[in-house]
PDB file of C-alpha atoms in Angstrom:
ATOM      1  CA  MET A   1      19.167  29.718 -15.878  1.00 67.00           C
ATOM      2  CA  SER A   2      18.056  26.277 -16.582  1.00 75.00           C
ATOM      3  CA  GLU A   3      14.557  24.823 -15.943  1.00 79.00           C
ATOM      4  CA  PRO A   4      14.004  22.791 -12.748  1.00 79.00           C
ATOM      5  CA  ALA A   5      13.600  19.629 -14.790  1.00 83.00           C
ATOM      6  CA  LYS A   6      17.132  20.192 -16.169  1.00 88.00           C
ATOM      7  CA  SER A   7      18.654  19.397 -12.828  1.00 90.00           C
ATOM      8  CA  ALA A   8      16.643  16.537 -11.538  1.00 91.00           C
ATOM      9  CA  SER A   9      17.038  13.965  -8.837  1.00 93.00           C
ATOM     10  CA  ASN A  10      15.029  10.884  -9.555  1.00 94.00           C
ATOM     11  CA  ARG A  11      14.981   8.218  -6.884  1.00 94.00           C
ATOM     12  CA  SER A  12      13.039   4.923  -6.941  1.00 95.00           C
ATOM     13  CA  ALA A  13      13.051   1.953  -4.724  1.00 95.00           C
ATOM     14  CA  SER A  14      11.134  -1.444  -4.853  1.00 95.00           C
ATOM     15  CA  PHE A  15      11.057  -3.323  -1.599  1.00 95.00           C
ATOM     16  CA  ARG A  16       9.547  -6.316  -0.045  1.00 95.00           C
ATOM     17  CA  LEU A  17       8.840  -6.160   3.691  1.00 95.00           C
ATOM     18  CA  ASP A  18       8.566  -9.357   5.853  1.00 95.00           C
ATOM     19  CA  ASP A  19       6.340  -9.773   8.877  1.00 92.00           C
ATOM     20  CA  ALA A  20       9.264  -9.360  11.185  1.00 94.00           C
ATOM     21  CA  GLY A  21       9.702  -5.662   9.842  1.00 95.00           C
ATOM     22  CA  ASN A  22      12.750  -6.471   7.634  1.00 97.00           C
ATOM     23  CA  LEU A  23      13.025  -4.692   4.429  1.00 97.00           C
ATOM     24  CA  GLU A  24      14.834  -5.803   1.262  1.00 98.00           C
ATOM     25  CA  GLY A  25      15.117  -4.652  -2.417  1.00 97.00           C
ATOM     26  CA  ASP A  26      16.559  -2.492  -5.171  1.00 98.00           C
ATOM     27  CA  VAL A  27      17.184   1.283  -5.355  1.00 98.00           C
ATOM     28  CA  HIS A  28      17.704   3.169  -8.456  1.00 98.00           C
ATOM     29  CA  LEU A  29      18.986   6.909  -8.446  1.00 98.00           C
ATOM     30  CA  GLU A  30      19.175   9.165 -11.451  1.00 98.00           C
ATOM     31  CA  TYR A  31      20.781  12.779 -11.511  1.00 97.00           C
ATOM     32  CA  THR A  32      20.952  15.197 -14.213  1.00 96.00           C
ATOM     33  CA  GLY A  33      22.286  18.822 -14.662  1.00 94.00           C
ATOM     34  CA  HIS A  34      23.647  20.540 -11.589  1.00 92.00           C
ATOM     35  CA  ALA A  35      22.522  17.639  -9.386  1.00 92.00           C
ATOM     36  CA  ALA A  36      24.813  15.251 -11.408  1.00 95.00           C
ATOM     37  CA  THR A  37      27.702  17.717 -11.649  1.00 94.00           C
ATOM     38  CA  SER A  38      28.103  18.037  -7.914  1.00 90.00           C
ATOM     39  CA  ARG A  39      28.374  14.436  -7.554  1.00 92.00           C
ATOM     40  CA  ARG A  40      30.650  13.964 -10.452  1.00 93.00           C
ATOM     41  CA  ARG A  41      33.034  16.336  -8.944  1.00 91.00           C
ATOM     42  CA  GLU A  42      33.208  14.140  -5.763  1.00 88.00           C
ATOM     43  CA  TYR A  43      33.817  10.906  -7.998  1.00 88.00           C
ATOM     44  CA  GLN A  44      36.394  12.554 -10.231  1.00 85.00           C
ATOM     45  CA  GLY A  45      39.640  10.645 -10.447  1.00 84.00           C
ATOM     46  CA  GLU A  46      38.447   7.793  -8.395  1.00 86.00           C
ATOM     47  CA  GLU A  47      38.556   4.057  -9.420  1.00 89.00           C
ATOM     48  CA  GLU A  48      35.137   2.461  -9.613  1.00 87.00           C
ATOM     49  CA  ALA A  49      35.944  -0.004  -6.891  1.00 91.00           C
ATOM     50  CA  HIS A  50      36.794   2.918  -4.524  1.00 92.00           C
ATOM     51  CA  LEU A  51      33.616   4.862  -5.637  1.00 91.00           C
ATOM     52  CA  GLN A  52      31.411   1.810  -4.857  1.00 93.00           C
ATOM     53  CA  GLU A  53      33.133   1.535  -1.353  1.00 94.00           C
ATOM     54  CA  GLN A  54      32.495   5.200  -0.836  1.00 92.00           C
ATOM     55  CA  ILE A  55      28.880   4.860  -1.593  1.00 93.00           C
ATOM     56  CA  ARG A  56      28.425   1.953   0.674  1.00 95.00           C
ATOM     57  CA  THR A  57      29.954   3.694   3.559  1.00 95.00           C
ATOM     58  CA  VAL A  58      27.557   6.687   3.079  1.00 94.00           C
ATOM     59  CA  LEU A  59      24.658   4.310   2.904  1.00 95.00           C
ATOM     60  CA  THR A  60      25.573   2.250   5.822  1.00 95.00           C
ATOM     61  CA  GLU A  61      25.993   5.464   8.000  1.00 95.00           C
ATOM     62  CA  GLN A  62      22.481   6.559   6.953  1.00 95.00           C
ATOM     63  CA  TYR A  63      20.865   3.130   7.154  1.00 95.00           C
ATOM     64  CA  GLY A  64      22.407   1.616  10.185  1.00 92.00           C
ATOM     65  CA  GLY A  65      22.733  -2.052  10.335  1.00 92.00           C
ATOM     66  CA  SER A  66      22.025  -2.447   6.604  1.00 95.00           C
ATOM     67  CA  GLU A  67      23.761  -4.671   4.129  1.00 97.00           C
ATOM     68  CA  ILE A  68      24.472  -2.978   0.784  1.00 97.00           C
ATOM     69  CA  ILE A  69      25.404  -5.155  -2.186  1.00 93.00           C
ATOM     70  CA  SER A  70      25.522  -4.900  -6.022  1.00 94.00           C
ATOM     71  CA  ILE A  71      26.382  -1.297  -6.344  1.00 96.00           C
ATOM     72  CA  HIS A  72      26.593  -0.093  -9.849  1.00 96.00           C
ATOM     73  CA  LEU A  73      27.475   3.303 -11.320  1.00 94.00           C
ATOM     74  CA  GLU A  74      27.049   4.358 -14.971  1.00 95.00           C
ATOM     75  CA  ASN A  75      28.073   7.480 -16.838  1.00 94.00           C
ATOM     76  CA  ALA A  76      30.220   8.791 -13.904  1.00 91.00           C
ATOM     77  CA  ALA A  77      32.506  10.361 -16.490  1.00 90.00           C
ATOM     78  CA  ASP A  78      30.047  11.262 -19.097  1.00 93.00           C
ATOM     79  CA  PRO A  79      28.496  14.773 -18.572  1.00 92.00           C
ATOM     80  CA  ASP A  80      26.124  14.434 -21.441  1.00 94.00           C
ATOM     81  CA  ARG A  81      24.348  11.460 -19.893  1.00 96.00           C
ATOM     82  CA  PRO A  82      22.516  11.176 -16.639  1.00 97.00           C
ATOM     83  CA  LEU A  83      24.479   9.823 -13.606  1.00 97.00           C
ATOM     84  CA  LEU A  84      23.033   6.528 -12.596  1.00 97.00           C
ATOM     85  CA  ILE A  85      23.539   4.671  -9.439  1.00 97.00           C
ATOM     86  CA  SER A  86      21.843   1.470  -8.349  1.00 98.00           C
ATOM     87  CA  TYR A  87      22.230  -0.950  -5.362  1.00 98.00           C
ATOM     88  CA  HIS A  88      20.542  -3.689  -3.460  1.00 98.00           C
ATOM     89  CA  ILE A  89      19.836  -3.212   0.263  1.00 98.00           C
ATOM     90  CA  ARG A  90      18.762  -5.596   3.250  1.00 98.00           C
ATOM     91  CA  LEU A  91      17.608  -3.478   6.174  1.00 97.00           C
ATOM     92  CA  PRO A  92      16.562  -5.443   9.364  1.00 96.00           C
ATOM     93  CA  ASN A  93      13.824  -3.816  11.752  1.00 94.00           C
ATOM     94  CA  TYR A  94      12.848  -1.137   9.280  1.00 95.00           C
ATOM     95  CA  ALA A  95       9.251  -1.525  10.300  1.00 93.00           C
ATOM     96  CA  GLN A  96       8.440  -1.425  14.148  1.00 92.00           C
ATOM     97  CA  ARG A  97       6.083  -4.024  15.573  1.00 88.00           C
ATOM     98  CA  THR A  98       3.376  -2.893  17.981  1.00 87.00           C
ATOM     99  CA  GLY A  99       1.061  -5.773  18.872  1.00 86.00           C
ATOM    100  CA  LYS A 100      -0.400  -7.076  15.725  1.00 86.00           C
ATOM    101  CA  ARG A 101       0.565  -3.959  13.623  1.00 89.00           C
ATOM    102  CA  LEU A 102       3.667  -2.927  11.793  1.00 90.00           C
ATOM    103  CA  PHE A 103       4.562   0.821  11.705  1.00 90.00           C
ATOM    104  CA  VAL A 104       6.371   1.366   8.264  1.00 88.00           C
ATOM    105  CA  PRO A 105       8.300   4.583   7.670  1.00 85.00           C
ATOM    106  CA  ILE A 106       7.379   5.478   3.978  1.00 78.00           C
ATOM    107  CA  SER A 107      10.100   8.220   3.450  1.00 84.00           C
ATOM    108  CA  PHE A 108      12.781   5.724   2.758  1.00 92.00           C
ATOM    109  CA  PHE A 109      15.270   8.268   1.258  1.00 92.00           C
ATOM    110  CA  GLN A 110      15.091  10.611   4.208  1.00 89.00           C
ATOM    111  CA  ARG A 111      15.658   7.992   6.915  1.00 91.00           C
ATOM    112  CA  ASN A 112      17.902   9.254   9.663  1.00 91.00           C
ATOM    113  CA  LEU A 113      18.726  12.451   7.938  1.00 89.00           C
ATOM    114  CA  PRO A 114      18.920  15.631   9.957  1.00 88.00           C
ATOM    115  CA  ALA A 115      16.017  18.106   9.533  1.00 82.00           C
ATOM    116  CA  LYS A 116      16.743  21.020   7.229  1.00 78.00           C
ATOM    117  CA  PHE A 117      16.056  24.518   8.318  1.00 75.00           C
ATOM    118  CA  SER A 118      15.110  23.454  11.748  1.00 79.00           C
ATOM    119  CA  ALA A 119      15.646  26.735  13.463  1.00 79.00           C
ATOM    120  CA  SER A 120      12.510  28.114  14.995  1.00 80.00           C
ATOM    121  CA  GLU A 121      13.462  31.689  13.909  1.00 81.00           C
ATOM    122  CA  ARG A 122      15.358  32.694  10.575  1.00 74.00           C
ATOM    123  CA  LYS A 123      17.846  35.277  10.752  1.00 78.00           C
ATOM    124  CA  TYR A 124      19.169  35.383   7.330  1.00 76.00           C
ATOM    125  CA  PRO A 125      17.831  34.609   3.939  1.00 73.00           C
ATOM    126  CA  VAL A 126      18.166  31.017   2.497  1.00 71.00           C
ATOM    127  CA  TYR A 127      19.658  31.142  -0.901  1.00 72.00           C
ATOM    128  CA  PHE A 128      19.413  28.466  -3.697  1.00 73.00           C
ATOM    129  CA  SER A 129      21.757  28.929  -6.525  1.00 74.00           C
ATOM    130  CA  TYR A 130      19.767  27.137  -9.152  1.00 77.00           C
ATOM    131  CA  PRO A 131      16.240  25.560  -9.741  1.00 79.00           C
ATOM    132  CA  TRP A 132      15.903  21.992  -9.391  1.00 81.00           C
ATOM    133  CA  MET A 133      13.406  19.034  -9.172  1.00 85.00           C
ATOM    134  CA  GLU A 134      13.252  16.036  -6.925  1.00 86.00           C
ATOM    135  CA  SER A 135      11.027  12.939  -7.386  1.00 88.00           C
ATOM    136  CA  ASP A 136      10.765   9.983  -5.102  1.00 88.00           C
ATOM    137  CA  LYS A 137       8.913   6.734  -5.594  1.00 89.00           C
ATOM    138  CA  VAL A 138       8.899   3.950  -3.054  1.00 90.00           C
ATOM    139  CA  ASP A 139       7.011   0.660  -3.671  1.00 90.00           C
ATOM    140  CA  ILE A 140       6.787  -1.759  -0.608  1.00 91.00           C
ATOM    141  CA  GLU A 141       5.215  -5.039  -1.008  1.00 91.00           C
ATOM    142  CA  LEU A 142       3.432  -5.922   2.385  1.00 90.00           C
ATOM    143  CA  PRO A 143       3.706  -9.196   4.206  1.00 91.00           C
ATOM    144  CA  LYS A 144       0.866 -11.711   3.481  1.00 89.00           C
ATOM    145  CA  GLY A 145      -2.139 -10.991   5.560  1.00 88.00           C
ATOM    146  CA  TYR A 146      -1.349  -7.198   6.018  1.00 87.00           C
ATOM    147  CA  GLU A 147      -3.168  -4.256   4.802  1.00 83.00           C
ATOM    148  CA  LEU A 148      -2.926  -0.448   5.168  1.00 80.00           C
ATOM    149  CA  ASP A 149      -4.930   0.965   8.012  1.00 80.00           C
ATOM    150  CA  HIS A 150      -6.424   4.516   7.382  1.00 71.00           C
ATOM    151  CA  ALA A 151      -4.227   5.327   4.487  1.00 67.00           C
ATOM    152  CA  GLU A 152      -4.678   8.907   3.519  1.00 66.00           C
ATOM    153  CA  LEU A 153      -3.308  11.060   0.704  1.00 63.00           C
ATOM    154  CA  PRO A 154      -1.264  14.142   1.981  1.00 62.00           C
ATOM    155  CA  ALA A 155      -2.254  17.490   0.831  1.00 63.00           C
ATOM    156  CA  PRO A 156      -0.119  19.642  -1.312  1.00 59.00           C
ATOM    157  CA  ILE A 157       2.129  22.156   0.431  1.00 57.00           C
ATOM    158  CA  PRO A 158       2.558  25.415  -1.457  1.00 55.00           C
ATOM    159  CA  LEU A 159       5.080  27.803   0.001  1.00 53.00           C
ATOM    160  CA  GLN A 160       5.452  31.473  -0.047  1.00 51.00           C
ATOM    161  CA  ASP A 161       5.499  33.260  -3.546  1.00 49.00           C
ATOM    162  CA  GLY A 162       5.417  29.779  -5.394  1.00 47.00           C
ATOM    163  CA  GLY A 163       9.288  29.570  -4.698  1.00 47.00           C
ATOM    164  CA  LEU A 164       8.943  25.977  -3.899  1.00 48.00           C
ATOM    165  CA  THR A 165       6.052  23.545  -4.420  1.00 50.00           C
ATOM    166  CA  ASN A 166       5.461  20.065  -2.964  1.00 47.00           C
ATOM    167  CA  TYR A 167       2.922  17.341  -3.547  1.00 48.00           C
ATOM    168  CA  ALA A 168       2.852  13.804  -2.305  1.00 46.00           C
ATOM    169  CA  ARG A 169       0.622  11.092  -3.811  1.00 49.00           C
ATOM    170  CA  ALA A 170       0.100   7.562  -2.480  1.00 45.00           C
ATOM    171  CA  SER A 171      -1.937   4.665  -3.765  1.00 47.00           C
ATOM    172  CA  ILE A 172      -2.757   0.965  -2.707  1.00 45.00           C
ATOM    173  CA  ARG A 173      -2.401  -1.715  -5.276  1.00 49.00           C
ATOM    174  CA  TYR A 174      -4.376  -4.894  -5.248  1.00 41.00           C
ATOM    175  CA  SER A 175      -1.082  -6.911  -5.068  1.00 50.00           C
ATOM    176  CA  GLY A 176      -0.687  -5.882  -1.530  1.00 60.00           C
ATOM    177  CA  SER A 177       1.779  -3.133  -2.176  1.00 66.00           C
ATOM    178  CA  TYR A 178       2.064   0.370  -1.083  1.00 68.00           C
ATOM    179  CA  SER A 179       3.101   2.981  -3.331  1.00 70.00           C
ATOM    180  CA  ALA A 180       4.296   6.387  -2.128  1.00 68.00           C
ATOM    181  CA  ARG A 181       5.451   9.239  -4.380  1.00 68.00           C
ATOM    182  CA  GLU A 182       6.777  12.613  -3.361  1.00 68.00           C
ATOM    183  CA  ASN A 183       7.800  15.454  -5.814  1.00 67.00           C
ATOM    184  CA  TRP A 184       9.477  18.646  -5.040  1.00 67.00           C
ATOM    185  CA  SER A 185      10.161  21.325  -7.653  1.00 64.00           C
ATOM    186  CA  SER A 186      11.610  24.830  -7.268  1.00 60.00           C
ATOM    187  CA  ALA A 187      10.165  27.858  -9.148  1.00 50.00           C
ATOM    188  CA  ASN A 188      11.015  28.758 -12.716  1.00 46.00           C
ATOM    189  CA  LYS A 189      12.326  32.180 -11.689  1.00 48.00           C
ATOM    190  CA  GLY A 190      15.974  30.952 -11.584  1.00 43.00           C
ATOM    191  CA  ALA A 191      17.928  31.407  -8.336  1.00 43.00           C
ATOM    192  CA  PHE A 192      15.657  32.408  -5.404  1.00 46.00           C
ATOM    193  CA  CYS A 193      15.753  32.716  -1.654  1.00 47.00           C
ATOM    194  CA  PHE A 194      13.296  32.528   1.231  1.00 42.00           C
ATOM    195  CA  PRO A 195      13.515  35.649   3.181  1.00 40.00           C
ATOM    196  CA  ARG A 196      12.610  36.262   6.791  1.00 42.00           C
ATOM    197  CA  ILE A 197       9.981  38.894   5.853  1.00 38.00           C
ATOM    198  CA  GLY A 198       8.797  39.938   2.550  1.00 41.00           C
ATOM    199  CA  THR A 199      10.088  38.863  -0.722  1.00 44.00           C
ATOM    200  CA  CYS A 200      13.714  38.423  -1.939  1.00 46.00           C
ATOM    201  CA  SER A 201      15.172  41.248  -4.168  1.00 41.00           C
TER     202      SER A 201
END
């Protein structure tokens, strides 16, 4: 079983936010290992123009009202290299204005996605077939005259038996930007599951 870093999803974005709450910038996605293989299977046999339209459709469904341009794919047919996807996005009303404040969602990549494992009670174990790692980095340049209000660093969230670990890190840069980073990594134990009670056997 491969290490988590061998199946990585690295997502980064660099945005500029205007004082009306509109967001615009560039997004870069990099997938390796199993994370890349599953996507290559979906793309297999498709022409690049069709793939670009397919990606645009998925993105516009997630980011309603957005404009997606300049979609690029690299290494879609090369399993020995990371799968790379990049695009430029314009997203109106990303931040919500309340009086003199703008409320800015930081988890851009999770926007409008349904919650995972949302049931209040788990009846069956949840099984993951391979270790993986996810890393998100989002930089947002704030409008002129704005600064963060009570920005705090989230605490690490360790889960049962070390099966999955999470930490998030945020920092303010003097340029007036906000940088949020979030990293998830599965255990080095290979396939694992989260049981309702006790440990997985």
